[in-house]
Amino acid sequence: MMEFLSSTFTSYMALVPVTLAQSLILAFVVMGIMIPFRTLHFPDLTSEGAYPLGGCVAGVLIAAGVNPALAIIAALLCGFAAGCCTALIHLRFRIHTLLAGILMMTMLYSINLRIMGKSNLSIFGTGSVFDWAPFVTPGFPAAKIIIAGIIGAAVFVALNWFFKTEKGTAMRAVGANPAMAEAQGISVWVSTIGGVGLASAFSATSGALMVQSQGFADVNMGLGILINGLAALMIGEAIVGKQSVFRQLLAPFVGAIIYYQLVSLCLAAGMPPPDLKLATGLFVLAMLALPSLKRGRGGTPAREKFRE
């Protein structure tokens, strides 16, 4: 037993720098999931398509010799456009948010293939924003942790400021009560389209950073990223809460770090990688069911709840 624990701990410690860098990059996806779900009450699946979109755009541009920072900006803008399209489909055609996200996610797969011209693209040997980390050797996890941490801190500060401005408060008001917000002269369309677009922009930014981190882009790189992001968000909210703007913005970063550390711990303990998706799905299911179970209504049929 002691030998197993010692071996697991050694393997886990070897994975910590890598998973910490990965979690800081993927925290932007969790932020892209949080904004529609929590701020706008707009259940959205676009992140699973915007994440590879950002990666494909950045990969193609970097392979063509474009500055890595400009490639991230281009990926961000493409992700923003994808999110805006999802919100527009919902608002203009009265299509449910989930279906609108599924439609956009499906269409983005073909768009990503068109962008790259093939299913995957290698950018090994090209420059990346992680090469700009000071005092560390480029390519090592420490460089990725520093750069991703700096970008994450900047995003956190900017969003914390934005959601306390008039426009940010208007966006939160639309999520809380669209009818009341519209009665107060707030444009539901502008706030919804801008908010969903902003969320997808963060997911695309994460994809662009991940491509530069791993050295290749793939059209399937977003498979399962949504369920991982939801698990990370729930962990973060359980730890820091969501009672204020500050806490709600902090939750994606805290949750992403802890979630991917738990993943690395499971791998170090010998869990087969194919089982991670099952474990993540069961965890999210448990977190979603927990509030109902606490209220003693876990077995209430949906039709009876509707009658109530």
mmCIF file of C-alpha atoms in Angstrom:
data_model
loop_
_atom_site.group_PDB
_atom_site.id
_atom_site.type_symbol
_atom_site.label_atom_id
_atom_site.label_comp_id
_atom_site.label_asym_id
_atom_site.label_seq_id
_atom_site.Cartn_x
_atom_site.Cartn_y
_atom_site.Cartn_z
ATOM 1 C CA MET A 1 0.000 0.000 0.000
ATOM 2 C CA MET A 2 2.754 2.418 0.957
ATOM 3 C CA GLU A 3 4.608 1.558 -2.221
ATOM 4 C CA PHE A 4 1.506 2.315 -4.293
ATOM 5 C CA LEU A 5 0.976 5.668 -2.548
ATOM 6 C CA SER A 6 4.621 6.582 -2.977
ATOM 7 C CA SER A 7 4.548 5.692 -6.674
ATOM 8 C CA THR A 8 1.313 7.614 -7.188
ATOM 9 C CA PHE A 9 2.671 10.694 -5.420
ATOM 10 C CA THR A 10 5.890 10.627 -7.466
ATOM 11 C CA SER A 11 3.980 10.312 -10.730
ATOM 12 C CA TYR A 12 1.560 13.056 -9.699
ATOM 13 C CA MET A 13 4.309 15.522 -8.765
ATOM 14 C CA ALA A 14 5.914 14.969 -12.164
ATOM 15 C CA LEU A 15 2.621 15.920 -13.838
ATOM 16 C CA VAL A 16 1.866 19.018 -11.724
ATOM 17 C CA PRO A 17 3.747 21.626 -13.834
ATOM 18 C CA VAL A 18 2.250 20.314 -17.080
ATOM 19 C CA THR A 19 -1.325 20.152 -15.787
ATOM 20 C CA LEU A 20 -1.015 23.556 -14.114
ATOM 21 C CA ALA A 21 -0.024 25.139 -17.424
ATOM 22 C CA GLN A 22 -2.832 23.291 -19.178
ATOM 23 C CA SER A 23 -5.406 24.311 -16.583
ATOM 24 C CA LEU A 24 -4.510 28.009 -16.856
ATOM 25 C CA ILE A 25 -4.991 27.824 -20.617
ATOM 26 C CA LEU A 26 -8.266 25.904 -20.394
ATOM 27 C CA ALA A 27 -9.574 28.292 -17.721
ATOM 28 C CA PHE A 28 -10.543 30.592 -20.607
ATOM 29 C CA VAL A 29 -12.903 27.899 -21.909
ATOM 30 C CA VAL A 30 -14.449 27.621 -18.443
ATOM 31 C CA MET A 31 -14.892 31.408 -18.491
ATOM 32 C CA GLY A 32 -16.513 31.079 -21.918
ATOM 33 C CA ILE A 33 -18.938 28.528 -20.457
ATOM 34 C CA MET A 34 -19.646 30.533 -17.307
ATOM 35 C CA ILE A 35 -20.682 33.812 -18.972
ATOM 36 C CA PRO A 36 -23.653 32.428 -20.965
ATOM 37 C CA PHE A 37 -24.723 29.948 -18.266
ATOM 38 C CA ARG A 38 -24.461 32.172 -15.194
ATOM 39 C CA THR A 39 -24.477 35.794 -16.358
ATOM 40 C CA LEU A 40 -26.964 35.570 -19.240
ATOM 41 C CA HIS A 41 -28.836 32.365 -18.306
ATOM 42 C CA PHE A 42 -28.238 31.325 -21.906
ATOM 43 C CA PRO A 43 -27.335 27.587 -21.994
ATOM 44 C CA ASP A 44 -24.891 27.437 -24.883
ATOM 45 C CA LEU A 45 -22.780 24.755 -26.565
ATOM 46 C CA THR A 46 -20.844 27.023 -28.919
ATOM 47 C CA SER A 47 -17.675 26.721 -26.804
ATOM 48 C CA GLU A 48 -17.113 23.177 -28.059
ATOM 49 C CA GLY A 49 -16.921 24.559 -31.605
ATOM 50 C CA ALA A 50 -15.276 27.917 -30.823
ATOM 51 C CA TYR A 51 -12.360 26.258 -29.016
ATOM 52 C CA PRO A 52 -11.111 24.318 -32.084
ATOM 53 C CA LEU A 53 -12.023 27.298 -34.286
ATOM 54 C CA GLY A 54 -9.548 29.457 -32.390
ATOM 55 C CA GLY A 55 -6.954 26.707 -32.575
ATOM 56 C CA CYS A 56 -7.374 26.203 -36.314
ATOM 57 C CA VAL A 57 -7.247 29.933 -37.100
ATOM 58 C CA ALA A 58 -4.148 30.451 -34.953
ATOM 59 C CA GLY A 59 -2.457 27.334 -36.339
ATOM 60 C CA VAL A 60 -2.928 28.368 -39.972
ATOM 61 C CA LEU A 61 -1.764 31.934 -39.346
ATOM 62 C CA ILE A 62 1.302 30.890 -37.357
ATOM 63 C CA ALA A 63 2.231 28.328 -40.026
ATOM 64 C CA ALA A 64 2.019 31.192 -42.559
ATOM 65 C CA GLY A 65 4.474 33.254 -40.510
ATOM 66 C CA VAL A 66 2.058 35.586 -38.721
ATOM 67 C CA ASN A 67 3.045 36.917 -35.301
ATOM 68 C CA PRO A 68 1.668 34.573 -32.582
ATOM 69 C CA ALA A 69 0.006 37.442 -30.699
ATOM 70 C CA LEU A 70 -1.770 38.589 -33.855
ATOM 71 C CA ALA A 71 -2.860 34.998 -34.454
ATOM 72 C CA ILE A 72 -4.493 34.964 -31.006
ATOM 73 C CA ILE A 73 -6.288 38.237 -31.742
ATOM 74 C CA ALA A 74 -7.557 36.843 -35.055
ATOM 75 C CA ALA A 75 -8.758 33.684 -33.286
ATOM 76 C CA LEU A 76 -10.502 35.808 -30.646
ATOM 77 C CA LEU A 77 -12.356 37.787 -33.313
ATOM 78 C CA CYS A 78 -13.426 34.620 -35.135
ATOM 79 C CA GLY A 79 -14.700 33.147 -31.864
ATOM 80 C CA PHE A 80 -16.590 36.357 -31.128
ATOM 81 C CA ALA A 81 -18.261 36.169 -34.554
ATOM 82 C CA ALA A 82 -19.271 32.529 -33.934
ATOM 83 C CA GLY A 83 -20.859 33.413 -30.585
ATOM 84 C CA CYS A 84 -22.705 36.360 -32.099
ATOM 85 C CA CYS A 85 -24.114 34.057 -34.781
ATOM 86 C CA THR A 86 -25.390 31.629 -32.128
ATOM 87 C CA ALA A 87 -27.152 34.418 -30.235
ATOM 88 C CA LEU A 88 -28.563 35.837 -33.464
ATOM 89 C CA ILE A 89 -29.959 32.442 -34.503
ATOM 90 C CA HIS A 90 -31.718 32.207 -31.148
ATOM 91 C CA LEU A 91 -33.076 35.763 -31.128
ATOM 92 C CA ARG A 92 -34.018 36.129 -34.787
ATOM 93 C CA PHE A 93 -35.493 32.694 -35.445
ATOM 94 C CA ARG A 94 -36.719 31.870 -31.911
ATOM 95 C CA ILE A 95 -34.622 28.689 -31.852
ATOM 96 C CA HIS A 96 -33.793 27.281 -28.407
ATOM 97 C CA THR A 97 -30.356 28.275 -27.137
ATOM 98 C CA LEU A 98 -29.109 24.688 -26.932
ATOM 99 C CA LEU A 99 -30.230 23.883 -30.472
ATOM 100 C CA ALA A 100 -28.721 27.131 -31.760
ATOM 101 C CA GLY A 101 -25.423 26.161 -30.131
ATOM 102 C CA ILE A 102 -25.569 22.659 -31.589
ATOM 103 C CA LEU A 103 -26.207 24.071 -35.061
ATOM 104 C CA MET A 104 -23.288 26.480 -34.787
ATOM 105 C CA MET A 105 -20.993 23.806 -33.322
ATOM 106 C CA THR A 106 -21.868 21.451 -36.197
ATOM 107 C CA MET A 107 -21.270 24.106 -38.849
ATOM 108 C CA LEU A 108 -17.976 25.144 -37.253
ATOM 109 C CA TYR A 109 -16.598 21.635 -37.782
ATOM 110 C CA SER A 110 -16.827 22.086 -41.552
ATOM 111 C CA ILE A 111 -15.546 25.646 -41.277
ATOM 112 C CA ASN A 112 -12.517 24.465 -39.326
ATOM 113 C CA LEU A 113 -11.763 21.870 -41.979
ATOM 114 C CA ARG A 114 -12.009 24.557 -44.641
ATOM 115 C CA ILE A 115 -9.704 26.856 -42.692
ATOM 116 C CA MET A 116 -6.938 24.258 -42.321
ATOM 117 C CA GLY A 117 -7.604 22.305 -45.505
ATOM 118 C CA LYS A 118 -6.997 19.084 -43.564
ATOM 119 C CA SER A 119 -7.888 17.528 -40.236
ATOM 120 C CA ASN A 120 -4.693 18.502 -38.401
ATOM 121 C CA LEU A 121 -1.771 20.853 -38.790
ATOM 122 C CA SER A 122 1.665 20.797 -37.143
ATOM 123 C CA ILE A 123 3.370 24.048 -36.115
ATOM 124 C CA PHE A 124 6.363 22.524 -34.337
ATOM 125 C CA GLY A 125 9.415 24.738 -34.617
ATOM 126 C CA THR A 126 7.484 27.973 -35.054
ATOM 127 C CA GLY A 127 7.368 30.781 -32.519
ATOM 128 C CA SER A 128 4.724 31.143 -29.832
ATOM 129 C CA VAL A 129 3.744 33.669 -27.191
ATOM 130 C CA PHE A 130 5.205 31.322 -24.584
ATOM 131 C CA ASP A 131 8.676 32.080 -25.955
ATOM 132 C CA TRP A 132 8.303 35.592 -24.531
ATOM 133 C CA ALA A 133 8.251 34.490 -20.882
ATOM 134 C CA PRO A 134 11.042 36.251 -18.950
ATOM 135 C CA PHE A 135 13.734 34.452 -16.917
ATOM 136 C CA VAL A 136 12.711 30.927 -18.021
ATOM 137 C CA THR A 137 13.654 28.576 -20.831
ATOM 138 C CA PRO A 138 11.123 28.661 -23.724
ATOM 139 C CA GLY A 139 9.173 25.435 -24.178
ATOM 140 C CA PHE A 140 9.190 24.468 -20.511
ATOM 141 C CA PRO A 141 5.962 24.381 -18.460
ATOM 142 C CA ALA A 142 7.149 27.351 -16.375
ATOM 143 C CA ALA A 143 7.069 29.592 -19.461
ATOM 144 C CA LYS A 144 3.509 28.520 -20.231
ATOM 145 C CA ILE A 145 2.423 29.043 -16.622
ATOM 146 C CA ILE A 146 3.848 32.579 -16.571
ATOM 147 C CA ILE A 147 2.333 33.720 -19.883
ATOM 148 C CA ALA A 148 -1.052 32.042 -19.335
ATOM 149 C CA GLY A 149 -1.112 33.427 -15.790
ATOM 150 C CA ILE A 150 -0.405 36.976 -16.973
ATOM 151 C CA ILE A 151 -3.119 36.797 -19.651
ATOM 152 C CA GLY A 152 -5.559 35.246 -17.167
ATOM 153 C CA ALA A 153 -4.897 37.968 -14.579
ATOM 154 C CA ALA A 154 -5.430 40.659 -17.203
ATOM 155 C CA VAL A 155 -8.712 39.071 -18.313
ATOM 156 C CA PHE A 156 -9.899 38.735 -14.724
ATOM 157 C CA VAL A 157 -9.203 42.388 -13.911
ATOM 158 C CA ALA A 158 -10.784 43.596 -17.163
ATOM 159 C CA LEU A 159 -13.959 41.538 -16.687
ATOM 160 C CA ASN A 160 -14.263 42.488 -13.019
ATOM 161 C CA TRP A 161 -14.164 46.134 -14.103
ATOM 162 C CA PHE A 162 -16.507 45.639 -17.079
ATOM 163 C CA PHE A 163 -19.300 43.883 -15.187
ATOM 164 C CA LYS A 164 -19.432 46.797 -12.756
ATOM 165 C CA THR A 165 -19.831 49.386 -15.518
ATOM 166 C CA GLU A 166 -23.189 50.465 -16.945
ATOM 167 C CA LYS A 167 -22.949 48.114 -19.927
ATOM 168 C CA GLY A 168 -21.808 45.189 -17.788
ATOM 169 C CA THR A 169 -24.610 45.786 -15.300
ATOM 170 C CA ALA A 170 -27.070 45.927 -18.199
ATOM 171 C CA MET A 171 -25.821 42.544 -19.426
ATOM 172 C CA ARG A 172 -26.287 41.048 -15.978
ATOM 173 C CA ALA A 173 -29.766 42.569 -15.776
ATOM 174 C CA VAL A 174 -30.738 40.922 -19.066
ATOM 175 C CA GLY A 175 -29.649 37.564 -17.671
ATOM 176 C CA ALA A 176 -31.573 38.116 -14.441
ATOM 177 C CA ASN A 177 -34.849 39.352 -15.972
ATOM 178 C CA PRO A 178 -35.014 40.131 -19.716
ATOM 179 C CA ALA A 179 -38.535 41.574 -19.554
ATOM 180 C CA MET A 180 -37.662 43.961 -16.736
ATOM 181 C CA ALA A 181 -34.383 44.917 -18.413
ATOM 182 C CA GLU A 182 -36.210 45.732 -21.650
ATOM 183 C CA ALA A 183 -38.742 47.806 -19.715
ATOM 184 C CA GLN A 184 -35.822 49.827 -18.339
ATOM 185 C CA GLY A 185 -34.640 50.608 -21.867
ATOM 186 C CA ILE A 186 -31.884 47.988 -22.072
ATOM 187 C CA SER A 187 -31.444 46.295 -25.440
ATOM 188 C CA VAL A 188 -31.818 42.549 -24.860
ATOM 189 C CA TRP A 189 -30.457 41.843 -28.328
ATOM 190 C CA VAL A 190 -27.264 43.870 -27.885
ATOM 191 C CA SER A 191 -26.523 42.453 -24.422
ATOM 192 C CA THR A 192 -27.235 38.850 -25.431
ATOM 193 C CA ILE A 193 -25.295 38.957 -28.690
ATOM 194 C CA GLY A 194 -22.387 40.775 -27.068
ATOM 195 C CA GLY A 195 -22.289 38.453 -24.055
ATOM 196 C CA VAL A 196 -22.435 35.196 -26.017
ATOM 197 C CA GLY A 197 -19.909 36.591 -28.490
ATOM 198 C CA LEU A 198 -17.569 37.514 -25.636
ATOM 199 C CA ALA A 199 -17.871 34.008 -24.171
ATOM 200 C CA SER A 200 -17.013 32.321 -27.465
ATOM 201 C CA ALA A 201 -14.105 34.731 -27.907
ATOM 202 C CA PHE A 202 -12.605 33.424 -24.669
ATOM 203 C CA SER A 203 -13.071 29.819 -25.815
ATOM 204 C CA ALA A 204 -11.355 30.600 -29.119
ATOM 205 C CA THR A 205 -8.515 32.330 -27.259
ATOM 206 C CA SER A 206 -8.033 29.186 -25.203
ATOM 207 C CA GLY A 207 -7.852 27.121 -28.391
ATOM 208 C CA ALA A 208 -5.255 29.483 -29.880
ATOM 209 C CA LEU A 209 -3.112 29.273 -26.738
ATOM 210 C CA MET A 210 -3.436 25.480 -26.558
ATOM 211 C CA VAL A 211 -2.312 25.063 -30.168
ATOM 212 C CA GLN A 212 0.782 27.135 -29.461
ATOM 213 C CA SER A 213 1.400 25.117 -26.307
ATOM 214 C CA GLN A 214 1.100 21.651 -27.875
ATOM 215 C CA GLY A 215 2.489 22.513 -31.310
ATOM 216 C CA PHE A 216 -0.376 21.344 -33.503
ATOM 217 C CA ALA A 217 -4.020 22.041 -34.332
ATOM 218 C CA ASP A 218 -6.738 19.449 -34.838
ATOM 219 C CA VAL A 219 -10.396 19.808 -35.792
ATOM 220 C CA ASN A 220 -11.356 17.334 -33.051
ATOM 221 C CA MET A 221 -9.450 19.095 -30.270
ATOM 222 C CA GLY A 222 -12.699 20.429 -28.774
ATOM 223 C CA LEU A 223 -14.307 17.018 -28.293
ATOM 224 C CA GLY A 224 -15.521 16.795 -24.694
ATOM 225 C CA ILE A 225 -14.179 20.215 -23.695
ATOM 226 C CA LEU A 226 -17.658 21.398 -22.694
ATOM 227 C CA ILE A 227 -18.235 18.684 -20.085
ATOM 228 C CA ASN A 228 -14.718 19.238 -18.696
ATOM 229 C CA GLY A 229 -15.406 22.956 -18.477
ATOM 230 C CA LEU A 230 -18.704 22.393 -16.680
ATOM 231 C CA ALA A 231 -17.016 20.118 -14.161
ATOM 232 C CA ALA A 232 -14.306 22.711 -13.538
ATOM 233 C CA LEU A 233 -16.890 25.494 -13.182
ATOM 234 C CA MET A 234 -18.892 23.540 -10.602
ATOM 235 C CA ILE A 235 -15.776 22.784 -8.587
ATOM 236 C CA GLY A 236 -14.795 26.435 -8.636
ATOM 237 C CA GLU A 237 -18.260 27.618 -7.609
ATOM 238 C CA ALA A 238 -18.380 25.068 -4.802
ATOM 239 C CA ILE A 239 -15.092 26.401 -3.422
ATOM 240 C CA VAL A 240 -15.250 30.197 -3.928
ATOM 241 C CA GLY A 241 -19.011 30.633 -4.383
ATOM 242 C CA LYS A 242 -20.892 32.802 -6.852
ATOM 243 C CA GLN A 243 -22.461 35.454 -4.614
ATOM 244 C CA SER A 244 -20.562 38.350 -6.215
ATOM 245 C CA VAL A 245 -19.001 39.297 -9.545
ATOM 246 C CA PHE A 246 -15.531 38.797 -8.098
ATOM 247 C CA ARG A 247 -16.301 35.277 -6.882
ATOM 248 C CA GLN A 248 -18.090 34.292 -10.095
ATOM 249 C CA LEU A 249 -15.111 35.380 -12.195
ATOM 250 C CA LEU A 250 -12.648 33.680 -9.866
ATOM 251 C CA ALA A 251 -14.501 30.353 -9.967
ATOM 252 C CA PRO A 252 -13.432 29.358 -13.534
ATOM 253 C CA PHE A 253 -9.739 29.785 -12.733
ATOM 254 C CA VAL A 254 -9.869 28.038 -9.350
ATOM 255 C CA GLY A 255 -12.080 25.261 -10.729
ATOM 256 C CA ALA A 256 -9.894 24.659 -13.795
ATOM 257 C CA ILE A 257 -6.740 24.370 -11.691
ATOM 258 C CA ILE A 258 -8.293 21.963 -9.188
ATOM 259 C CA TYR A 259 -10.133 19.883 -11.793
ATOM 260 C CA TYR A 260 -7.059 19.214 -13.918
ATOM 261 C CA GLN A 261 -5.004 18.464 -10.812
ATOM 262 C CA LEU A 262 -7.628 15.850 -9.923
ATOM 263 C CA VAL A 263 -7.368 14.459 -13.457
ATOM 264 C CA SER A 264 -3.591 14.163 -13.161
ATOM 265 C CA LEU A 265 -3.992 12.502 -9.764
ATOM 266 C CA CYS A 266 -6.376 9.931 -11.266
ATOM 267 C CA LEU A 267 -3.920 9.221 -14.079
ATOM 268 C CA ALA A 268 -1.048 8.910 -11.613
ATOM 269 C CA ALA A 269 -3.125 6.450 -9.590
ATOM 270 C CA GLY A 270 -3.527 4.248 -12.659
ATOM 271 C CA MET A 271 -6.983 5.163 -13.990
ATOM 272 C CA PRO A 272 -7.174 4.310 -17.719
ATOM 273 C CA PRO A 273 -7.478 7.533 -19.791
ATOM 274 C CA PRO A 274 -10.644 6.285 -21.601
ATOM 275 C CA ASP A 275 -12.415 6.163 -18.220
ATOM 276 C CA LEU A 276 -11.853 9.863 -17.524
ATOM 277 C CA LYS A 277 -14.837 10.936 -19.648
ATOM 278 C CA LEU A 278 -17.116 8.556 -17.772
ATOM 279 C CA ALA A 279 -15.820 9.778 -14.418
ATOM 280 C CA THR A 280 -16.244 13.426 -15.456
ATOM 281 C CA GLY A 281 -19.799 12.821 -16.677
ATOM 282 C CA LEU A 282 -20.758 11.087 -13.439
ATOM 283 C CA PHE A 283 -19.236 13.927 -11.427
ATOM 284 C CA VAL A 284 -21.197 16.587 -13.344
ATOM 285 C CA LEU A 285 -24.380 14.525 -12.971
ATOM 286 C CA ALA A 286 -23.824 14.283 -9.223
ATOM 287 C CA MET A 287 -23.203 18.026 -8.916
ATOM 288 C CA LEU A 288 -26.358 18.825 -10.905
ATOM 289 C CA ALA A 289 -28.473 16.395 -8.889
ATOM 290 C CA LEU A 290 -27.128 17.434 -5.485
ATOM 291 C CA PRO A 291 -29.360 20.528 -4.994
ATOM 292 C CA SER A 292 -32.505 18.496 -5.732
ATOM 293 C CA LEU A 293 -31.412 15.716 -3.412
ATOM 294 C CA LYS A 294 -30.762 18.219 -0.632
ATOM 295 C CA ARG A 295 -34.309 19.550 -1.017
ATOM 296 C CA GLY A 296 -35.684 16.008 -0.889
ATOM 297 C CA ARG A 297 -37.096 16.271 -4.410
ATOM 298 C CA GLY A 298 -34.687 14.087 -6.291
ATOM 299 C CA GLY A 299 -37.434 11.599 -7.189
ATOM 300 C CA THR A 300 -40.146 14.091 -8.175
ATOM 301 C CA PRO A 301 -41.344 13.317 -11.717
ATOM 302 C CA ALA A 302 -40.914 16.182 -14.177
ATOM 303 C CA ARG A 303 -44.641 16.372 -14.985
ATOM 304 C CA GLU A 304 -45.547 16.690 -11.279
ATOM 305 C CA LYS A 305 -42.966 19.397 -10.814
ATOM 306 C CA PHE A 306 -44.470 21.214 -13.799
ATOM 307 C CA ARG A 307 -47.941 21.093 -12.213
ATOM 308 C CA GLU A 308 -46.514 22.698 -9.096
#
